[in-house]
PDB file of C-alpha atoms in Angstrom:
ATOM      1  CA  UNK A   1      -0.032   0.016  -0.026  1.00  0.00           C
ATOM      2  CA  UNK A   2       1.313   3.423  -0.906  1.00  0.00           C
ATOM      3  CA  UNK A   3       1.571   6.124   1.808  1.00  0.00           C
ATOM      4  CA  UNK A   4      -1.261   8.644   1.945  1.00  0.00           C
ATOM      5  CA  UNK A   5       0.306  11.306   3.961  1.00  0.00           C
ATOM      6  CA  UNK A   6       0.110  13.961   1.302  1.00  0.00           C
ATOM      7  CA  UNK A   7      -3.703  13.618   0.833  1.00  0.00           C
ATOM      8  CA  UNK A   8      -4.278  13.830   4.537  1.00  0.00           C
ATOM      9  CA  UNK A   9      -2.342  16.960   5.110  1.00  0.00           C
ATOM     10  CA  UNK A  10      -4.440  20.148   5.962  1.00  0.00           C
ATOM     11  CA  UNK A  11      -3.232  23.221   4.491  1.00  0.00           C
ATOM     12  CA  UNK A  12      -3.100  26.024   7.208  1.00  0.00           C
ATOM     13  CA  UNK A  13      -0.413  28.485   6.104  1.00  0.00           C
ATOM     14  CA  UNK A  14       0.898  30.956   8.823  1.00  0.00           C
ATOM     15  CA  UNK A  15      -0.544  34.362   8.765  1.00  0.00           C
ATOM     16  CA  UNK A  16       2.231  36.127  10.762  1.00  0.00           C
ATOM     17  CA  UNK A  17       4.286  37.529   9.177  1.00  0.00           C
ATOM     18  CA  UNK A  18       1.956  37.721   6.290  1.00  0.00           C
ATOM     19  CA  UNK A  19       4.468  39.100   3.898  1.00  0.00           C
ATOM     20  CA  UNK A  20       8.091  39.662   4.815  1.00  0.00           C
ATOM     21  CA  UNK A  21       9.840  41.761   2.214  1.00  0.00           C
ATOM     22  CA  UNK A  22      13.652  41.887   2.136  1.00  0.00           C
ATOM     23  CA  UNK A  23      14.118  44.071  -0.842  1.00  0.00           C
ATOM     24  CA  UNK A  24      11.969  45.748  -3.363  1.00  0.00           C
ATOM     25  CA  UNK A  25      12.770  47.913  -6.380  1.00  0.00           C
ATOM     26  CA  UNK A  26      11.663  48.448  -9.958  1.00  0.00           C
ATOM     27  CA  UNK A  27      12.947  45.128 -11.091  1.00  0.00           C
ATOM     28  CA  UNK A  28      13.094  42.871  -8.029  1.00  0.00           C
ATOM     29  CA  UNK A  29      10.994  41.720  -5.067  1.00  0.00           C
ATOM     30  CA  UNK A  30      12.795  39.642  -2.527  1.00  0.00           C
ATOM     31  CA  UNK A  31      10.880  38.019   0.198  1.00  0.00           C
ATOM     32  CA  UNK A  32      11.373  35.609   3.099  1.00  0.00           C
ATOM     33  CA  UNK A  33       8.759  32.698   2.581  1.00  0.00           C
ATOM     34  CA  UNK A  34       7.709  31.153   5.768  1.00  0.00           C
ATOM     35  CA  UNK A  35       7.423  27.322   6.071  1.00  0.00           C
ATOM     36  CA  UNK A  36       3.922  26.058   5.407  1.00  0.00           C
ATOM     37  CA  UNK A  37       3.146  28.451   2.637  1.00  0.00           C
ATOM     38  CA  UNK A  38       2.966  27.485  -1.002  1.00  0.00           C
ATOM     39  CA  UNK A  39       5.000  29.229  -3.531  1.00  0.00           C
ATOM     40  CA  UNK A  40       2.196  29.337  -6.180  1.00  0.00           C
ATOM     41  CA  UNK A  41      -1.601  28.361  -5.886  1.00  0.00           C
ATOM     42  CA  UNK A  42      -2.578  24.704  -5.527  1.00  0.00           C
ATOM     43  CA  UNK A  43      -5.153  23.200  -7.775  1.00  0.00           C
ATOM     44  CA  UNK A  44      -7.911  23.367  -4.987  1.00  0.00           C
ATOM     45  CA  UNK A  45      -9.644  26.614  -4.236  1.00  0.00           C
ATOM     46  CA  UNK A  46      -8.556  26.056  -0.320  1.00  0.00           C
ATOM     47  CA  UNK A  47      -4.886  26.029  -1.496  1.00  0.00           C
ATOM     48  CA  UNK A  48      -5.028  29.514  -3.208  1.00  0.00           C
ATOM     49  CA  UNK A  49      -3.044  31.213  -0.442  1.00  0.00           C
ATOM     50  CA  UNK A  50       0.622  31.467  -1.573  1.00  0.00           C
ATOM     51  CA  UNK A  51       3.565  33.779  -1.554  1.00  0.00           C
ATOM     52  CA  UNK A  52       2.524  34.921  -5.135  1.00  0.00           C
ATOM     53  CA  UNK A  53      -0.907  35.829  -4.061  1.00  0.00           C
ATOM     54  CA  UNK A  54       0.368  37.744  -0.995  1.00  0.00           C
ATOM     55  CA  UNK A  55       3.069  39.438  -2.925  1.00  0.00           C
ATOM     56  CA  UNK A  56       0.588  40.562  -5.713  1.00  0.00           C
ATOM     57  CA  UNK A  57      -1.798  42.051  -3.072  1.00  0.00           C
ATOM     58  CA  UNK A  58       0.936  44.771  -2.352  1.00  0.00           C
ATOM     59  CA  UNK A  59       2.771  44.586  -5.752  1.00  0.00           C
ATOM     60  CA  UNK A  60       0.236  43.655  -8.366  1.00  0.00           C
ATOM     61  CA  UNK A  61       3.024  43.436 -11.110  1.00  0.00           C
ATOM     62  CA  UNK A  62       5.092  40.721  -9.170  1.00  0.00           C
ATOM     63  CA  UNK A  63       5.548  37.534 -10.863  1.00  0.00           C
ATOM     64  CA  UNK A  64       7.071  34.144  -9.589  1.00  0.00           C
ATOM     65  CA  UNK A  65      10.520  33.343 -10.891  1.00  0.00           C
ATOM     66  CA  UNK A  66      11.327  30.119  -9.018  1.00  0.00           C
ATOM     67  CA  UNK A  67       9.744  28.127  -6.253  1.00  0.00           C
ATOM     68  CA  UNK A  68      10.525  26.695  -2.851  1.00  0.00           C
ATOM     69  CA  UNK A  69       8.786  23.668  -1.441  1.00  0.00           C
ATOM     70  CA  UNK A  70       5.909  24.464   0.659  1.00  0.00           C
ATOM     71  CA  UNK A  71       7.679  23.268   3.748  1.00  0.00           C
ATOM     72  CA  UNK A  72      10.945  25.086   3.176  1.00  0.00           C
ATOM     73  CA  UNK A  73      11.368  28.791   4.257  1.00  0.00           C
ATOM     74  CA  UNK A  74      13.728  31.503   3.138  1.00  0.00           C
ATOM     75  CA  UNK A  75      14.873  33.625   0.264  1.00  0.00           C
ATOM     76  CA  UNK A  76      12.683  33.915  -2.905  1.00  0.00           C
ATOM     77  CA  UNK A  77      12.972  36.376  -5.691  1.00  0.00           C
ATOM     78  CA  UNK A  78       9.991  37.708  -7.921  1.00  0.00           C
ATOM     79  CA  UNK A  79      10.200  39.856 -10.915  1.00  0.00           C
ATOM     80  CA  UNK A  80       8.493  43.253 -11.202  1.00  0.00           C
ATOM     81  CA  UNK A  81       8.330  43.578 -14.862  1.00  0.00           C
ATOM     82  CA  UNK A  82       8.461  41.264 -17.967  1.00  0.00           C
ATOM     83  CA  UNK A  83      11.933  42.098 -18.856  1.00  0.00           C
ATOM     84  CA  UNK A  84      13.224  41.296 -15.402  1.00  0.00           C
ATOM     85  CA  UNK A  85      11.132  38.053 -15.531  1.00  0.00           C
ATOM     86  CA  UNK A  86      13.026  36.920 -18.683  1.00  0.00           C
ATOM     87  CA  UNK A  87      16.469  37.967 -17.165  1.00  0.00           C
ATOM     88  CA  UNK A  88      16.023  36.178 -13.839  1.00  0.00           C
ATOM     89  CA  UNK A  89      14.493  33.121 -15.569  1.00  0.00           C
ATOM     90  CA  UNK A  90      17.441  32.692 -17.697  1.00  0.00           C
ATOM     91  CA  UNK A  91      19.757  33.055 -14.757  1.00  0.00           C
ATOM     92  CA  UNK A  92      18.010  30.257 -12.904  1.00  0.00           C
ATOM     93  CA  UNK A  93      17.891  28.118 -16.089  1.00  0.00           C
ATOM     94  CA  UNK A  94      21.536  28.523 -16.885  1.00  0.00           C
ATOM     95  CA  UNK A  95      22.641  28.233 -13.337  1.00  0.00           C
ATOM     96  CA  UNK A  96      23.971  31.759 -13.032  1.00  0.00           C
ATOM     97  CA  UNK A  97      22.463  32.096  -9.363  1.00  0.00           C
ATOM     98  CA  UNK A  98      24.101  30.797  -6.212  1.00  0.00           C
ATOM     99  CA  UNK A  99      22.019  29.355  -3.557  1.00  0.00           C
ATOM    100  CA  UNK A 100      22.789  28.137   0.162  1.00  0.00           C
ATOM    101  CA  UNK A 101      20.470  26.494   2.531  1.00  0.00           C
ATOM    102  CA  UNK A 102      20.760  25.586   6.108  1.00  0.00           C
ATOM    103  CA  UNK A 103      19.361  22.180   7.364  1.00  0.00           C
ATOM    104  CA  UNK A 104      19.357  20.039  10.400  1.00  0.00           C
ATOM    105  CA  UNK A 105      19.696  16.359   9.551  1.00  0.00           C
ATOM    106  CA  UNK A 106      19.258  13.258  11.565  1.00  0.00           C
ATOM    107  CA  UNK A 107      22.564  11.618  12.881  1.00  0.00           C
ATOM    108  CA  UNK A 108      26.146  12.349  12.423  1.00  0.00           C
ATOM    109  CA  UNK A 109      27.697  12.996   8.935  1.00  0.00           C
ATOM    110  CA  UNK A 110      30.982  11.092   8.652  1.00  0.00           C
ATOM    111  CA  UNK A 111      33.040  13.836   7.130  1.00  0.00           C
ATOM    112  CA  UNK A 112      33.119  17.729   7.304  1.00  0.00           C
ATOM    113  CA  UNK A 113      32.355  18.301   3.659  1.00  0.00           C
ATOM    114  CA  UNK A 114      31.239  16.264   0.672  1.00  0.00           C
ATOM    115  CA  UNK A 115      28.813  16.054  -2.290  1.00  0.00           C
ATOM    116  CA  UNK A 116      25.856  14.009  -3.394  1.00  0.00           C
ATOM    117  CA  UNK A 117      25.734  13.462  -7.219  1.00  0.00           C
ATOM    118  CA  UNK A 118      22.472  11.169  -7.649  1.00  0.00           C
ATOM    119  CA  UNK A 119      19.945  11.554 -10.525  1.00  0.00           C
ATOM    120  CA  UNK A 120      16.390  12.252  -9.463  1.00  0.00           C
ATOM    121  CA  UNK A 121      13.042  11.443 -10.787  1.00  0.00           C
ATOM    122  CA  UNK A 122       9.464  11.779  -9.602  1.00  0.00           C
ATOM    123  CA  UNK A 123       8.193   8.736  -7.751  1.00  0.00           C
ATOM    124  CA  UNK A 124       4.860   8.802  -9.520  1.00  0.00           C
ATOM    125  CA  UNK A 125       2.757   6.288  -7.324  1.00  0.00           C
ATOM    126  CA  UNK A 126       3.809   8.384  -4.334  1.00  0.00           C
ATOM    127  CA  UNK A 127       4.058  12.002  -5.929  1.00  0.00           C
ATOM    128  CA  UNK A 128       5.097  14.542  -4.973  1.00  0.00           C
ATOM    129  CA  UNK A 129       7.861  12.468  -3.652  1.00  0.00           C
ATOM    130  CA  UNK A 130      11.008  12.097  -5.765  1.00  0.00           C
ATOM    131  CA  UNK A 131      13.523   9.258  -5.784  1.00  0.00           C
ATOM    132  CA  UNK A 132      16.961   8.269  -7.025  1.00  0.00           C
ATOM    133  CA  UNK A 133      17.027   6.704 -10.549  1.00  0.00           C
ATOM    134  CA  UNK A 134      20.351   5.941 -12.326  1.00  0.00           C
ATOM    135  CA  UNK A 135      18.391   4.811 -15.346  1.00  0.00           C
ATOM    136  CA  UNK A 136      15.680   7.492 -15.706  1.00  0.00           C
ATOM    137  CA  UNK A 137      16.605  10.441 -13.364  1.00  0.00           C
ATOM    138  CA  UNK A 138      17.839  13.984 -14.217  1.00  0.00           C
ATOM    139  CA  UNK A 139      21.302  14.995 -13.193  1.00  0.00           C
ATOM    140  CA  UNK A 140      21.349  16.472  -9.628  1.00  0.00           C
ATOM    141  CA  UNK A 141      24.245  17.635  -7.529  1.00  0.00           C
ATOM    142  CA  UNK A 142      24.443  18.953  -4.009  1.00  0.00           C
ATOM    143  CA  UNK A 143      27.532  20.025  -2.014  1.00  0.00           C
ATOM    144  CA  UNK A 144      27.352  20.174   1.856  1.00  0.00           C
ATOM    145  CA  UNK A 145      29.331  21.298   4.728  1.00  0.00           C
ATOM    146  CA  UNK A 146      28.987  20.557   8.419  1.00  0.00           C
ATOM    147  CA  UNK A 147      28.390  23.647  10.580  1.00  0.00           C
ATOM    148  CA  UNK A 148      27.578  22.172  14.054  1.00  0.00           C
ATOM    149  CA  UNK A 149      27.283  18.658  15.464  1.00  0.00           C
ATOM    150  CA  UNK A 150      24.564  18.042  18.278  1.00  0.00           C
ATOM    151  CA  UNK A 151      23.648  14.895  20.113  1.00  0.00           C
ATOM    152  CA  UNK A 152      21.330  13.416  17.624  1.00  0.00           C
ATOM    153  CA  UNK A 153      21.632  15.582  14.521  1.00  0.00           C
ATOM    154  CA  UNK A 154      23.969  17.636  12.482  1.00  0.00           C
ATOM    155  CA  UNK A 155      23.522  21.314  11.268  1.00  0.00           C
ATOM    156  CA  UNK A 156      24.732  21.669   7.692  1.00  0.00           C
ATOM    157  CA  UNK A 157      24.917  24.182   4.855  1.00  0.00           C
ATOM    158  CA  UNK A 158      23.857  22.879   1.497  1.00  0.00           C
ATOM    159  CA  UNK A 159      24.718  24.295  -1.858  1.00  0.00           C
ATOM    160  CA  UNK A 160      22.671  22.820  -4.693  1.00  0.00           C
ATOM    161  CA  UNK A 161      24.280  23.045  -8.088  1.00  0.00           C
ATOM    162  CA  UNK A 162      21.092  21.873  -9.778  1.00  0.00           C
ATOM    163  CA  UNK A 163      17.403  22.702  -8.801  1.00  0.00           C
ATOM    164  CA  UNK A 164      15.552  19.462  -8.950  1.00  0.00           C
ATOM    165  CA  UNK A 165      12.345  19.122  -6.891  1.00  0.00           C
ATOM    166  CA  UNK A 166      13.089  17.893  -3.455  1.00  0.00           C
ATOM    167  CA  UNK A 167      16.660  17.631  -4.310  1.00  0.00           C
ATOM    168  CA  UNK A 168      18.110  18.582  -0.859  1.00  0.00           C
ATOM    169  CA  UNK A 169      15.595  16.302   0.737  1.00  0.00           C
ATOM    170  CA  UNK A 170      16.269  13.260  -1.286  1.00  0.00           C
ATOM    171  CA  UNK A 171      19.956  13.748  -1.345  1.00  0.00           C
ATOM    172  CA  UNK A 172      20.286  13.888   2.414  1.00  0.00           C
ATOM    173  CA  UNK A 173      18.048  10.861   2.766  1.00  0.00           C
ATOM    174  CA  UNK A 174      20.266   9.074   0.284  1.00  0.00           C
ATOM    175  CA  UNK A 175      23.314   9.720   2.749  1.00  0.00           C
ATOM    176  CA  UNK A 176      21.252   8.083   5.460  1.00  0.00           C
ATOM    177  CA  UNK A 177      20.560  11.465   7.155  1.00  0.00           C
ATOM    178  CA  UNK A 178      17.002  12.730   6.472  1.00  0.00           C
ATOM    179  CA  UNK A 179      16.214  16.340   7.097  1.00  0.00           C
ATOM    180  CA  UNK A 180      14.569  16.787  10.567  1.00  0.00           C
ATOM    181  CA  UNK A 181      10.783  17.080  10.350  1.00  0.00           C
ATOM    182  CA  UNK A 182      10.524  16.036   6.783  1.00  0.00           C
ATOM    183  CA  UNK A 183       6.900  14.598   6.420  1.00  0.00           C
ATOM    184  CA  UNK A 184       7.655  12.929   3.114  1.00  0.00           C
ATOM    185  CA  UNK A 185      11.229  11.328   3.792  1.00  0.00           C
ATOM    186  CA  UNK A 186      11.789  11.115   7.529  1.00  0.00           C
ATOM    187  CA  UNK A 187      10.411   8.576   9.885  1.00  0.00           C
ATOM    188  CA  UNK A 188      10.283   8.098  13.726  1.00  0.00           C
ATOM    189  CA  UNK A 189      12.550  10.247  15.774  1.00  0.00           C
ATOM    190  CA  UNK A 190      13.940  12.084  12.695  1.00  0.00           C
ATOM    191  CA  UNK A 191      10.249  13.158  11.782  1.00  0.00           C
ATOM    192  CA  UNK A 192       9.308  14.131  15.396  1.00  0.00           C
ATOM    193  CA  UNK A 193      12.580  15.957  16.198  1.00  0.00           C
ATOM    194  CA  UNK A 194      11.342  19.204  14.629  1.00  0.00           C
ATOM    195  CA  UNK A 195       7.823  20.727  14.337  1.00  0.00           C
ATOM    196  CA  UNK A 196       8.627  21.847  10.823  1.00  0.00           C
ATOM    197  CA  UNK A 197      11.033  20.799   7.965  1.00  0.00           C
ATOM    198  CA  UNK A 198      14.397  21.992   9.079  1.00  0.00           C
ATOM    199  CA  UNK A 199      15.422  23.446   5.726  1.00  0.00           C
ATOM    200  CA  UNK A 200      15.878  27.166   5.117  1.00  0.00           C
ATOM    201  CA  UNK A 201      17.041  28.957   1.873  1.00  0.00           C
ATOM    202  CA  UNK A 202      19.594  31.106   3.634  1.00  0.00           C
ATOM    203  CA  UNK A 203      21.144  33.060   0.762  1.00  0.00           C
ATOM    204  CA  UNK A 204      20.508  33.823  -2.876  1.00  0.00           C
ATOM    205  CA  UNK A 205      23.111  35.425  -5.148  1.00  0.00           C
ATOM    206  CA  UNK A 206      22.120  36.791  -8.540  1.00  0.00           C
ATOM    207  CA  UNK A 207      22.676  39.488 -11.165  1.00  0.00           C
ATOM    208  CA  UNK A 208      20.496  42.513 -11.035  1.00  0.00           C
ATOM    209  CA  UNK A 209      18.420  42.694 -14.205  1.00  0.00           C
ATOM    210  CA  UNK A 210      18.862  46.570 -14.276  1.00  0.00           C
ATOM    211  CA  UNK A 211      22.806  46.565 -14.741  1.00  0.00           C
ATOM    212  CA  UNK A 212      24.014  42.964 -14.182  1.00  0.00           C
ATOM    213  CA  UNK A 213      25.649  43.842 -10.857  1.00  0.00           C
ATOM    214  CA  UNK A 214      25.945  41.005  -8.396  1.00  0.00           C
ATOM    215  CA  UNK A 215      23.561  41.047  -5.426  1.00  0.00           C
ATOM    216  CA  UNK A 216      23.202  38.914  -2.408  1.00  0.00           C
ATOM    217  CA  UNK A 217      20.086  38.461  -0.323  1.00  0.00           C
ATOM    218  CA  UNK A 218      19.976  36.661   2.992  1.00  0.00           C
ATOM    219  CA  UNK A 219      17.199  35.604   5.349  1.00  0.00           C
ATOM    220  CA  UNK A 220      17.757  34.800   9.003  1.00  0.00           C
ATOM    221  CA  UNK A 221      17.445  31.026   9.862  1.00  0.00           C
ATOM    222  CA  UNK A 222      14.388  30.578  12.014  1.00  0.00           C
ATOM    223  CA  UNK A 223      15.425  27.348  13.653  1.00  0.00           C
TER     224      UNK A 223
END
């Protein structure tokens, strides 16, 4: 029998803070998305609340450029005009951005740094879960660095080279160290160790659409 957790989940996104703006100008809107809020509307009407909707209530011209998983918090950038949307979209597509995440994973990683180079594909019977597939998966690369070792877990900084769905979550699971509070991939003590997914988009570096200058945006880690 396949797991039914996703269908049992009740969508109750946080209302405070409603929209946390890190930066806004004529081309960019940068926000700190809370855990539990969708990036874009879901299919059901009750899943309409999302970072895109909240942003457009204040900035009607804002458009989503990329997404974070609902359970992940942190830096997201939206475009404020069509030219900026194209410019930013190409940066993500061509991997001209640099992203770093903070996570807490179950157990103790054996080394101080490392990388996971495992191709990923959707696990269709259990979607939206993803899985490793050497035969059918798309290339995915994550580098990691240990920041702090605790009794039962390790705090790490993650650097995704690619941007596959659930990439960081599945790659950490593949190492045998699921991210704390991950309702899709963690079990037992690893699942109950944190009341949310312990994954946060800490930093995003990109070229500003106006002049190509390199900008870095950061969001404080909430766990």
